[in-house]
Coordinates of C-alpha atoms and ligand atoms in Angstrom, one line a residue:
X11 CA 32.5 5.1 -25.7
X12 CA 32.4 5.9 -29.8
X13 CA 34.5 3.4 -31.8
X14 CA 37.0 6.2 -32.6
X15 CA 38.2 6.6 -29.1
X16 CA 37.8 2.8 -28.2
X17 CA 40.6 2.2 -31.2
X18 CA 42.8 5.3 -29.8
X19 CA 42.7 3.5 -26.6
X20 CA 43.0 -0.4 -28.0
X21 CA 46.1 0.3 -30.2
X22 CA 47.5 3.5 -29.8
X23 CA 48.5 2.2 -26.2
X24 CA 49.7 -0.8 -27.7
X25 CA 52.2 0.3 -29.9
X26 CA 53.6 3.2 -27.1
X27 CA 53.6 0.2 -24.5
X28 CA 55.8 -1.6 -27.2
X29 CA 58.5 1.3 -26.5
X30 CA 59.0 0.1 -23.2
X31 CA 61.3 -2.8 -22.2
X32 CA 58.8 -5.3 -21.2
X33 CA 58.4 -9.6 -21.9
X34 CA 56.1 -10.0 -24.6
X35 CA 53.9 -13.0 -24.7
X36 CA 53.7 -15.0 -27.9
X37 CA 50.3 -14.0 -28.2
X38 CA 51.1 -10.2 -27.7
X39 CA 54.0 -10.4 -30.1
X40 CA 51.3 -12.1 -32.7
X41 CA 48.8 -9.3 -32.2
X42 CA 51.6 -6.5 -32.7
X43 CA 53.0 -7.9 -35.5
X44 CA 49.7 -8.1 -37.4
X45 CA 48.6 -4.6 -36.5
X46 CA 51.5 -3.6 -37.9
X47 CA 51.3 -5.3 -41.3
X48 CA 47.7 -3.9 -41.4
X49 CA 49.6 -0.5 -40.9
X50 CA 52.0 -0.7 -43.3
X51 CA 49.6 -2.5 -45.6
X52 CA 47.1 0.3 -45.5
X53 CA 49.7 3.6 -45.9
X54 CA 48.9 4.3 -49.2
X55 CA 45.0 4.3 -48.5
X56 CA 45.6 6.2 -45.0
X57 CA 47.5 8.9 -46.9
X58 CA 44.5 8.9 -49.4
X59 CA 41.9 8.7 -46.7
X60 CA 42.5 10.0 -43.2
X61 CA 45.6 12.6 -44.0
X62 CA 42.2 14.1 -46.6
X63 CA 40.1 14.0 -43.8
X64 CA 42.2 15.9 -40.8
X65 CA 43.1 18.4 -43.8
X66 CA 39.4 19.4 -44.4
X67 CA 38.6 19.4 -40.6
X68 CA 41.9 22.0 -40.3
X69 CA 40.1 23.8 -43.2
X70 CA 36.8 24.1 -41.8
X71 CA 36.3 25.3 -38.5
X72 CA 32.4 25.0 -38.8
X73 CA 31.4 21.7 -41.0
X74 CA 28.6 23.4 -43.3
X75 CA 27.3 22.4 -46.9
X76 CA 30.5 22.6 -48.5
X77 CA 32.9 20.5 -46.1
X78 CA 29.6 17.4 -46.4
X79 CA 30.2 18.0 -50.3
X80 CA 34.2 17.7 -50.1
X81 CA 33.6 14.8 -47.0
X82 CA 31.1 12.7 -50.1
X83 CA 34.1 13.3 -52.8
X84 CA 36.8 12.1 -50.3
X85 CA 34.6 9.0 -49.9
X86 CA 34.0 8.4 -53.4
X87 CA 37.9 8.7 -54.2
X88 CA 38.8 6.5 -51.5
X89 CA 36.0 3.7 -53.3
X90 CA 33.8 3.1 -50.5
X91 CA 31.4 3.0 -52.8
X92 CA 28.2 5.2 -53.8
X93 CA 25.6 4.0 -51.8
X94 CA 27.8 3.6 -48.8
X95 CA 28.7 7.2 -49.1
X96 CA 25.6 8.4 -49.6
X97 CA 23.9 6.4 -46.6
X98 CA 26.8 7.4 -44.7
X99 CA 26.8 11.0 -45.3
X100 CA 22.9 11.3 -44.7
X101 CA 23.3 9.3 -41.7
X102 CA 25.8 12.0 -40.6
X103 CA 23.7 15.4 -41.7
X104 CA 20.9 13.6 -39.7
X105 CA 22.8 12.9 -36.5
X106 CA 24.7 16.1 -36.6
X107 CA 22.0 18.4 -36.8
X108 CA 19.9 16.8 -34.3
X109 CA 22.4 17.1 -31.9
X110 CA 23.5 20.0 -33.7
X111 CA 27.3 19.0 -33.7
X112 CA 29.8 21.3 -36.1
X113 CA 32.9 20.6 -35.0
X114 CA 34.8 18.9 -37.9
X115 CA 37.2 16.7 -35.4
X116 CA 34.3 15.5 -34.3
X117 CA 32.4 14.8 -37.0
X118 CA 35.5 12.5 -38.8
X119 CA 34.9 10.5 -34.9
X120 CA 31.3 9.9 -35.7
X121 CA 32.4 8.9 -39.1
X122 CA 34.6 6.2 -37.9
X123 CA 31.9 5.3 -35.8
X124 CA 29.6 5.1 -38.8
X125 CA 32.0 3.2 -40.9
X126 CA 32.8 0.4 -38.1
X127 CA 28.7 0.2 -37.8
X128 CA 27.0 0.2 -41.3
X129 CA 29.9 -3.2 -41.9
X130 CA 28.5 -4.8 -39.0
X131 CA 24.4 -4.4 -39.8
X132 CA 25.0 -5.4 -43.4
X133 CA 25.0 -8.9 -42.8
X134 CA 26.0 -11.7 -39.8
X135 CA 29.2 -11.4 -37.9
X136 CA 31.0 -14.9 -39.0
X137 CA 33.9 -16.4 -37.6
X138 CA 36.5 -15.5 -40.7
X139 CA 39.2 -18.0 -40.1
X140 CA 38.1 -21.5 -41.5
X141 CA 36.1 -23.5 -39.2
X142 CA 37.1 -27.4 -39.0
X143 CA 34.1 -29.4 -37.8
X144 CA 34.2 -31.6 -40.4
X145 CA 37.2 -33.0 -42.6
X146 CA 37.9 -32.3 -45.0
X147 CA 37.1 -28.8 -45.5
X148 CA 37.3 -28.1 -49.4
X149 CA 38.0 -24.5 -50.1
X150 CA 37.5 -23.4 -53.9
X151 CA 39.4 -20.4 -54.8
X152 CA 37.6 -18.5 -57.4
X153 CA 37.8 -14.9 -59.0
X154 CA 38.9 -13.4 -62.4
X155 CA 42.2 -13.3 -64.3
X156 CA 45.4 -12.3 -62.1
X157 CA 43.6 -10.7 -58.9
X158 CA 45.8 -13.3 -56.7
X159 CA 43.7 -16.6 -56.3
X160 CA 46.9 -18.6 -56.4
X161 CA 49.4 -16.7 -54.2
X162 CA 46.2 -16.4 -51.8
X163 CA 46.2 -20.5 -52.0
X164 CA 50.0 -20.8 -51.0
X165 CA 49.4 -17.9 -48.3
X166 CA 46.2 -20.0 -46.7
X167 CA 48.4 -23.3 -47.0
X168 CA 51.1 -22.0 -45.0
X169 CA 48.4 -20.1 -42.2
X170 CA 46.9 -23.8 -41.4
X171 CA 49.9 -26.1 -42.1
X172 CA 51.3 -23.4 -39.0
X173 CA 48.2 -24.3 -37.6
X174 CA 49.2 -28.0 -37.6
X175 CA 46.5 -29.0 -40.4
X176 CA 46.9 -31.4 -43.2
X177 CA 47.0 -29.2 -45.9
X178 CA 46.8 -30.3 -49.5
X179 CA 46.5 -28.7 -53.1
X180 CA 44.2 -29.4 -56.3
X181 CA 45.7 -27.5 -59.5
X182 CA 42.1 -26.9 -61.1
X183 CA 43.2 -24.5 -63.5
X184 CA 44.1 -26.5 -67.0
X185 CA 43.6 -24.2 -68.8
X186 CA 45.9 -21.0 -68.5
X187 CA 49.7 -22.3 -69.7
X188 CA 51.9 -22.7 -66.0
X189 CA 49.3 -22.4 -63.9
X190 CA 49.8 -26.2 -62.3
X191 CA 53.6 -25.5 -62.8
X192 CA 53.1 -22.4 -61.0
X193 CA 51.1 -24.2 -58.1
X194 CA 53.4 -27.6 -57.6
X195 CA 55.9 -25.0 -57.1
X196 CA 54.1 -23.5 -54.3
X197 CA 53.3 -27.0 -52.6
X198 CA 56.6 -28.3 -52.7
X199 CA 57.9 -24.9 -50.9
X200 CA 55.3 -25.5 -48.6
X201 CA 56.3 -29.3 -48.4
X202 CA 52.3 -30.9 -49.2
X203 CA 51.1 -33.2 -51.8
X204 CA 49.3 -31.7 -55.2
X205 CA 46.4 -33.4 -57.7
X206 CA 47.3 -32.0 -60.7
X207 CA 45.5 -32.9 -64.3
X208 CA 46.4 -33.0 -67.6
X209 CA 46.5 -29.9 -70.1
X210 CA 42.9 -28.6 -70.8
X211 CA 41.6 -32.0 -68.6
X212 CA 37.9 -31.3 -67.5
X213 CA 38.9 -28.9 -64.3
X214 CA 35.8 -30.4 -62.4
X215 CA 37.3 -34.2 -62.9
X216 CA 40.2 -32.8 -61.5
X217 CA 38.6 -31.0 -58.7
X218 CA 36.7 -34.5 -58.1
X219 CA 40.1 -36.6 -58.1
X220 CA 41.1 -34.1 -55.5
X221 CA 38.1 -34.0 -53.2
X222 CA 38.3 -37.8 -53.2
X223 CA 41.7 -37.8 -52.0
X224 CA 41.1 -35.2 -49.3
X225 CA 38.7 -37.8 -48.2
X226 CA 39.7 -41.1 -48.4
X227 CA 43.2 -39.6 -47.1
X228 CA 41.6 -37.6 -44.1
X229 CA 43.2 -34.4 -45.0
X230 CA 41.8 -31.1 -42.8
X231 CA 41.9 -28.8 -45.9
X232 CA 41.7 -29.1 -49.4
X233 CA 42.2 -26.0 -51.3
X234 CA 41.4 -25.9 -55.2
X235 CA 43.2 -23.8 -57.4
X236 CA 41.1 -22.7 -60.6
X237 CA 41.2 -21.0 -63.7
X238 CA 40.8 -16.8 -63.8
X239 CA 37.6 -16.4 -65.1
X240 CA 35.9 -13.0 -66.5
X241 CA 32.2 -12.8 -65.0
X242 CA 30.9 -12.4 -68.2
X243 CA 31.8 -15.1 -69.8
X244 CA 29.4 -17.5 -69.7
X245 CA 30.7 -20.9 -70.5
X246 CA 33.6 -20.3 -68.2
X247 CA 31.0 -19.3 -65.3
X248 CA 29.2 -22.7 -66.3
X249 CA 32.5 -24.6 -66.1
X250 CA 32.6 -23.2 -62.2
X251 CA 29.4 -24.2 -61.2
X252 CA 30.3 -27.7 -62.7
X253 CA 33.4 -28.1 -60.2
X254 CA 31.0 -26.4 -57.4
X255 CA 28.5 -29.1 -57.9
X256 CA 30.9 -31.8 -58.4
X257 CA 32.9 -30.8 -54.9
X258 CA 29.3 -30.2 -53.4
X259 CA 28.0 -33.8 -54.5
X260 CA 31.0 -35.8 -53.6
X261 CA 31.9 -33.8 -50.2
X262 CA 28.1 -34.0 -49.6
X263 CA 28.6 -30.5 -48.0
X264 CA 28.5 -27.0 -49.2
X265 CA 32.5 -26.0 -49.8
X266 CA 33.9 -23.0 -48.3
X267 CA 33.8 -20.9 -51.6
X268 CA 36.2 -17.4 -51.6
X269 CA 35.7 -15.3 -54.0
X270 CA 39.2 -13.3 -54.6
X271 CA 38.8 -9.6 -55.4
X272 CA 42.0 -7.4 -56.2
X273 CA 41.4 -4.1 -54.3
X274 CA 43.4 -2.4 -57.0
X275 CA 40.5 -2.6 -59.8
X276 CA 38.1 -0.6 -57.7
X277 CA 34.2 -0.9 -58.1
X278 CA 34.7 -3.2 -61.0
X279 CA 35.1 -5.9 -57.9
X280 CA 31.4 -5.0 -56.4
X281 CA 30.6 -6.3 -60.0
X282 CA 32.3 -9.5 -59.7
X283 CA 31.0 -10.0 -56.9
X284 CA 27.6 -9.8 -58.0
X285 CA 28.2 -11.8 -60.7
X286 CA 29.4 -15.0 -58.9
X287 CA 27.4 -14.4 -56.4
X288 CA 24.5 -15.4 -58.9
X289 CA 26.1 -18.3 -59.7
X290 CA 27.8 -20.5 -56.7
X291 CA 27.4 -19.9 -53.0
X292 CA 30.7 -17.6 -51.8
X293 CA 31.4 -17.9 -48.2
X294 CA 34.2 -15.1 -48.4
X295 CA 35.8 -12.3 -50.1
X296 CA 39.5 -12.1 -50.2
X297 CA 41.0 -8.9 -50.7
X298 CA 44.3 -8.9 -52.5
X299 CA 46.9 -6.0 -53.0
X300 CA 46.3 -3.8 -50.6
X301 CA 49.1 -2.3 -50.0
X302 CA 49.3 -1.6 -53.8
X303 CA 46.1 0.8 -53.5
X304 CA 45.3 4.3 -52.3
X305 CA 41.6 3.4 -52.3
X306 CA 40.9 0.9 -49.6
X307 CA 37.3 2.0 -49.2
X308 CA 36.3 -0.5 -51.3
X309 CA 35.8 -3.0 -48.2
X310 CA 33.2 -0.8 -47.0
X311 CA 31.7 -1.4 -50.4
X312 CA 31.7 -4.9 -51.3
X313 CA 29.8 -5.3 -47.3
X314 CA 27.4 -2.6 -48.1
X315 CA 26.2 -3.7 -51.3
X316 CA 26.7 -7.5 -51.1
X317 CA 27.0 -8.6 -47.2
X318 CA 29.3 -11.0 -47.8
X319 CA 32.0 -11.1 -45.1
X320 CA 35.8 -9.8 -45.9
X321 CA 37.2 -13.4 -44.5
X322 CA 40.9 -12.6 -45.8
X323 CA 43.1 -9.3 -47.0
X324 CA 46.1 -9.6 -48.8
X325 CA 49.4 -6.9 -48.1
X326 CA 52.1 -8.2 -50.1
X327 CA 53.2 -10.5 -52.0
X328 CA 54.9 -12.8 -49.3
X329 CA 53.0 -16.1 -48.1
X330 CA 53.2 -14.2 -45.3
X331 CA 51.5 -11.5 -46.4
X332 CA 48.0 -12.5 -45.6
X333 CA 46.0 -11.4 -42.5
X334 CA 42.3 -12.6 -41.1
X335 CA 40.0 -9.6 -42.1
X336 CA 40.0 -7.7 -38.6
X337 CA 37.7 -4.4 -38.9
X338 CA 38.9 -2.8 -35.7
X339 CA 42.8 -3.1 -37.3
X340 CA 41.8 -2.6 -40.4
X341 CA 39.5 0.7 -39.6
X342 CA 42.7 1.7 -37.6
X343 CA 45.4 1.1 -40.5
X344 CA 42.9 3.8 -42.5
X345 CA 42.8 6.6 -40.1
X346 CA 45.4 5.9 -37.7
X347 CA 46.5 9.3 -38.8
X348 CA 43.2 10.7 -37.5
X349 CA 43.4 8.8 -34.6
X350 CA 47.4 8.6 -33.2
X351 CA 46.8 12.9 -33.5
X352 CA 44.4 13.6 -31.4
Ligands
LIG4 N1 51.4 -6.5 -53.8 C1 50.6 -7.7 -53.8 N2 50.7 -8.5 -54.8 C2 50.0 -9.6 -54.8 C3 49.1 -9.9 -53.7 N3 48.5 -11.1 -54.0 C4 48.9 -11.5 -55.2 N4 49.8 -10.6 -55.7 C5 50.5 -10.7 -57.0 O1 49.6 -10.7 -58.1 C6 50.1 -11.4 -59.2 C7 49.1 -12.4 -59.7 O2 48.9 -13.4 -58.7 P1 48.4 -14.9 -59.0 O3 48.3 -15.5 -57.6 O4 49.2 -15.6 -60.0 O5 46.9 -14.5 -59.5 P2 45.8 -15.5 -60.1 O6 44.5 -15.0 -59.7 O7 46.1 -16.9 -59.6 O8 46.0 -15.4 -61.6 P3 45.4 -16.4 -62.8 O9 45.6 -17.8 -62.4 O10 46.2 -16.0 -64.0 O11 44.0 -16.0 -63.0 C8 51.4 -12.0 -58.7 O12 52.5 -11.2 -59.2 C9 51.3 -11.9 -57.2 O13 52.6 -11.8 -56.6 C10 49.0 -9.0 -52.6 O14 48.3 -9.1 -51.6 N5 49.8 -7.9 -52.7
LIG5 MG1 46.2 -18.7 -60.7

């Protein structure tokens, strides 16, 4: 069965069983509720992506030249990217005319398909929540300037301290004005203690005081806050792979590193992913504002060109709001228009 009809049947049932009266487990209710963030999350990009698509295939009745050139530019607008659209849409001509398929219903099927299986090759299948084999487990939350590393912190605080972790904070950043104001805030909400430095203090000696505590202390997570940083500024780069080394020596293990990438700013992310990629080892890509784009392609992009695994995605601005990456909901949320009509 292709991927397309395998979602239809996963969670299109799902949400007409939901109509009837019926005891939900805790587990069920859990599942529904996150399907439907990931729905509401990705309406802007559905509208942008799958209503374009069923309106070509009602346009075409044969797919020929002209509905593979509109099929590339819907692609392309929707920021998956240009090599994934051009793999993808070669892939496509190839399989299409060997098994000489026209039909343009069926064609946006074996695109889901395509989709679902060019993110899986592009690099290992990794467990996306945080794994807790060892304590503590120091996540560093990098990325540039106002993407959503620090609401993202709060978000992962209150997913674990749910999860019945030990959960503490390290404000990092000492450099942008409120930023440790703007974190303390977010631990005290959340009820957890905070290693915060002085203004423009060294942010790897803070990291280090933090790290230490998580240790001596036995916390399960540490999560360190730091400073927005454009990729091409160099000393600021050099400042992160300070605190990365600093973490790494004192933990004596690699951290969990995320790199956070707001899916508003388009292909400029693939770029800063690259960038940081040259410099520290990231273990996961957060996506932030989703639901604030029409272009959520540009999953399918960052995979295709980096490999590094989508661990988190960001819908709102709730703590909340924050969802493990899940490609079958998340392939669903784009074309559920595509899908829920057949
Ligand atoms: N709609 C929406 N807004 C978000 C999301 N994540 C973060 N934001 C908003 O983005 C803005 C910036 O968030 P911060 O967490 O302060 O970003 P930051 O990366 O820590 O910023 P700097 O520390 O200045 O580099 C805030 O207004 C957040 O509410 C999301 O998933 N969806
Ligand atoms: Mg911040």
């Amino acid at each position: 069965m292709g991927l397309f009809k395998f979602l239809k049947e996963k969670f299109s049932k799902k949400t007409s069983e939901t109509q009837e009266i019926k005891v939900e487990t805790k587990e069920e209710k859990k599942e529904k509720e996150s399907l439907e963030k990931y729905d509401k999350g990705l309406e802007k990009s559905r509208k942008n992506f799958s209503n374009k698509l069923e309106e070509l295939a009602k346009r075409y009745k044969n797919a020929n030249q002209d509905y593979f050139e509109e099929l590339e530019e819907i692609l392309i607008e929707a920021d998956c990217g240009v090599s994934f659209t051009i793999n993808t849409i070669e892939n496509l001509l190839e399989y299409t005319k060997e098994k000489n398929i026209d039909n343009p219903k069926e064609i946006n099927e074996l695109l889901v398909d395509r989709m679902f299986l060019n993110y899986l090759k592009e690099g290992e299948d990794i467990k996306n929540e945080l794994t807790f084999d060892h304590k503590p487990v120091i996540l560093l939350m990098t990325g540039v300037n106002g993407v959503g590393k620090t609401t993202t912190i709060a978000k992962l605080a209150k997913r674990y301290i749910n999860q019945g972790k030990k959960v503490m904070l390290v404000a990092a950043d000492t450099f942008r004005a409120g930023a440790k104001e703007q974190l303390t805030i977010w631990a005290d909400r959340l009820s957890i203690p905070i290693v915060t430095g002085n203004d423009n203090e060294d942010p790897a000696s803070v990291a280090y005081k933090g790290t230490k505590k998580g240790i001596d202390e036995c916390f399960d997570l540490v999560i360190v806050d730091t400073a927005g940083r454009l990729q091409n500024k160099k000393n600021l780069m050099e400042e992160l792979r300070k605190i990365y080394n600093v973490v790494t020596k004192l933990s004596g293990i690699n951290p969990e590193c995320f790199l956070v990438i707001d899916a508003t700013t388009g292909q400029n992310g693939v770029l800063q992913a690259k960038a940081f990629k040259e410099l520290i080892n990231i273990t996961g890509i957060v996506i932030t504002k989703m639901d604030g784009t029409s272009k959520g392609g540009i999953i399918l992009a960052i995979r295709e060109e980096l490999g590094i695994p989508v661990r988190f995605i960001g819908l709102g601005e709730k703590d909340s709001d924050l969802e493990e990456f899940d490609l079958d909901k998340y392939l669903y949320g784009l074309c559920s228009s595509l899908i829920k009509d057949e």
